[in-house]
Amino acid sequence: MRLLVVAPHPDDELLGCGGTLLRRKEEGCELGWLIVTGISEETGWSSDRIKQRDLEIEKVREGLGVENLYNLRLPTTKLDTIPMAEMIRHFSKVFQDFCPEEVFVPHRGDVHTDHQVVFDAVGACCKWFRYPSVKRVLAYETLSETEFGLNPQAGF
């Protein structure tokens, strides 16, 4: 089984499904991790902080046993400014390379727009005729954000 966890930001995967990833690894899954956003000097981060973040990501990769790491380093909190076709192209390269059978993605109801955009782009890549390797898609809750969303389906 090949499992791809898609994280808009590095930490979403741990907050949302870290325990499940560890269990899947123990069960013999090959793990892939797609990190969509990253920090950069262009957005005001120091080179030292960027290096520190990369080391943190590497420690998490090792701790989870991730064999395949994909880091797009797109701008944080700006994914809604990138055309959806471009997002899908980025994600498609990962889906073509890794050929996941199972995909974990943040829940669409999350209030964070980066999470919403990622959900929509993953959805486009999970159509059976695009990437037939995908057999199952599961949404995870990111506890730092999801509970802040307003649900128009629920009574107030």
Coordinates of C-alpha atoms in Angstrom, one line a residue:
M1 CA 0.0 0.0 0.0
R2 CA 1.3 3.4 -1.0
L3 CA -0.1 6.3 1.2
L4 CA 0.3 9.9 0.3
V5 CA -0.4 12.5 3.1
V6 CA -0.9 16.0 1.7
A7 CA -0.1 18.8 4.1
P8 CA -0.7 22.4 3.2
H9 CA 1.8 23.4 5.9
P10 CA 4.4 21.2 7.6
D11 CA 2.7 20.2 10.9
D12 CA -0.8 19.6 9.5
E13 CA 0.0 15.9 8.9
L14 CA 1.0 15.4 12.5
L15 CA -1.9 17.4 14.0
G16 CA -4.4 15.8 11.7
C17 CA -3.3 12.1 11.3
G18 CA 0.1 11.6 12.8
G19 CA -1.0 8.5 14.8
T20 CA -2.6 7.0 11.8
L21 CA 0.5 7.5 9.7
L22 CA 2.6 5.7 12.3
R23 CA 0.1 2.9 12.4
R24 CA 0.0 2.6 8.6
K25 CA 3.8 2.6 8.5
E26 CA 3.8 -0.2 11.1
E27 CA 1.4 -2.1 8.9
G28 CA 3.8 -1.9 6.0
C29 CA 2.6 1.1 4.0
E30 CA 5.1 3.1 2.0
L31 CA 4.6 6.7 3.0
G32 CA 4.7 9.8 0.8
W33 CA 4.5 13.3 2.2
L34 CA 3.5 16.3 0.0
I35 CA 4.2 19.6 1.8
V36 CA 2.5 22.3 -0.2
T37 CA 3.8 25.6 1.3
G38 CA 7.1 26.8 2.7
I39 CA 8.8 29.8 4.2
S40 CA 11.3 31.8 2.2
E41 CA 13.5 34.9 2.4
E42 CA 11.2 36.6 -0.1
T43 CA 8.4 36.4 2.4
G44 CA 10.5 37.8 5.3
W45 CA 12.1 34.7 6.8
S46 CA 15.8 34.6 7.7
S47 CA 18.0 32.0 6.0
D48 CA 18.7 30.5 9.5
R49 CA 15.0 30.0 10.2
I50 CA 14.5 28.4 6.8
K51 CA 17.4 26.0 7.5
Q52 CA 15.9 25.3 11.0
R53 CA 12.5 24.5 9.4
D54 CA 14.1 22.2 6.9
L55 CA 15.8 20.3 9.7
E56 CA 12.5 20.0 11.6
I57 CA 10.9 18.6 8.5
E58 CA 13.7 16.1 8.1
K59 CA 13.3 15.0 11.7
V60 CA 9.5 14.5 11.2
R61 CA 10.2 12.6 8.0
E62 CA 12.6 10.3 9.8
G63 CA 10.2 9.8 12.7
L64 CA 7.3 8.9 10.5
G65 CA 9.4 6.8 8.2
V66 CA 8.5 8.7 5.1
E67 CA 10.3 7.3 2.1
N68 CA 9.1 10.0 -0.4
L69 CA 9.1 13.7 0.5
Y70 CA 7.8 16.3 -1.9
N71 CA 8.1 19.9 -0.9
L72 CA 6.5 22.4 -3.3
R73 CA 7.5 25.5 -1.1
L74 CA 4.6 27.5 -2.4
P75 CA 3.8 30.7 -0.5
T76 CA 2.0 30.2 2.8
T77 CA -1.5 31.9 3.1
K78 CA -1.4 32.7 -0.6
L79 CA -2.6 29.5 -2.2
D80 CA -5.9 31.1 -3.1
T81 CA -3.9 33.5 -5.4
I82 CA -2.5 30.7 -7.5
P83 CA -4.7 29.5 -10.4
M84 CA -6.2 26.1 -9.7
A85 CA -4.9 24.7 -13.0
E86 CA -1.3 25.5 -11.8
M87 CA -2.0 23.9 -8.4
I88 CA -3.3 20.7 -10.1
R89 CA -0.2 20.6 -12.3
H90 CA 2.1 20.7 -9.2
F91 CA 0.1 18.0 -7.5
S92 CA -0.2 15.9 -10.6
K93 CA 3.6 15.5 -10.8
V94 CA 3.6 14.1 -7.3
F95 CA 0.7 11.7 -8.1
Q96 CA 2.4 10.5 -11.3
D97 CA 5.7 9.9 -9.5
F98 CA 4.4 8.3 -6.3
C99 CA 1.2 6.5 -7.6
P100 CA -0.6 6.6 -4.2
E101 CA -3.3 4.1 -3.5
E102 CA -4.6 6.0 -0.4
V103 CA -4.5 9.8 0.0
F104 CA -5.0 11.8 3.2
V105 CA -6.0 15.4 2.8
P106 CA -7.3 18.2 5.1
H107 CA -11.0 18.4 5.4
R108 CA -12.7 20.9 3.0
G109 CA -14.7 22.5 5.8
D110 CA -11.5 23.9 7.4
V111 CA -11.6 27.7 7.7
H112 CA -8.0 28.1 6.5
T113 CA -8.1 28.9 2.7
D114 CA -4.8 27.1 2.1
H115 CA -6.5 23.9 3.4
Q116 CA -9.5 24.5 1.2
V117 CA -7.4 25.0 -2.0
V118 CA -5.4 21.9 -1.2
F119 CA -8.5 19.8 -0.8
D120 CA -9.9 21.0 -4.1
A121 CA -6.6 20.4 -6.0
V122 CA -6.3 16.9 -4.5
G123 CA -9.9 16.2 -5.5
A124 CA -9.1 17.0 -9.1
C125 CA -6.1 14.5 -8.9
C126 CA -8.2 11.7 -7.4
K127 CA -10.6 11.2 -10.2
W128 CA -10.4 7.6 -11.2
F129 CA -9.6 8.3 -14.8
R130 CA -6.7 10.6 -14.0
Y131 CA -4.8 8.5 -11.5
P132 CA -6.3 5.1 -11.2
S133 CA -3.8 4.0 -8.5
V134 CA -5.9 6.0 -6.0
K135 CA -8.4 3.7 -4.3
R136 CA -9.3 5.7 -1.3
V137 CA -9.3 9.3 -0.1
L138 CA -9.6 10.3 3.5
A139 CA -10.0 13.8 5.0
Y140 CA -8.4 14.6 8.3
E141 CA -9.2 17.3 10.8
T142 CA -6.5 19.8 11.6
L143 CA -7.4 20.7 15.2
S144 CA -5.7 24.1 15.0
E145 CA -8.1 25.3 12.3
T146 CA -11.1 23.1 11.5
E147 CA -13.1 23.9 14.6
F148 CA -13.1 27.6 13.7
G149 CA -15.1 27.1 10.5
L150 CA -18.7 28.2 10.3
N151 CA -21.0 25.4 9.2
P152 CA -23.9 26.8 7.2
Q153 CA -25.6 23.4 7.4
A154 CA -25.8 23.4 11.2
G155 CA -28.3 25.5 13.1
F156 CA -27.0 28.5 15.0

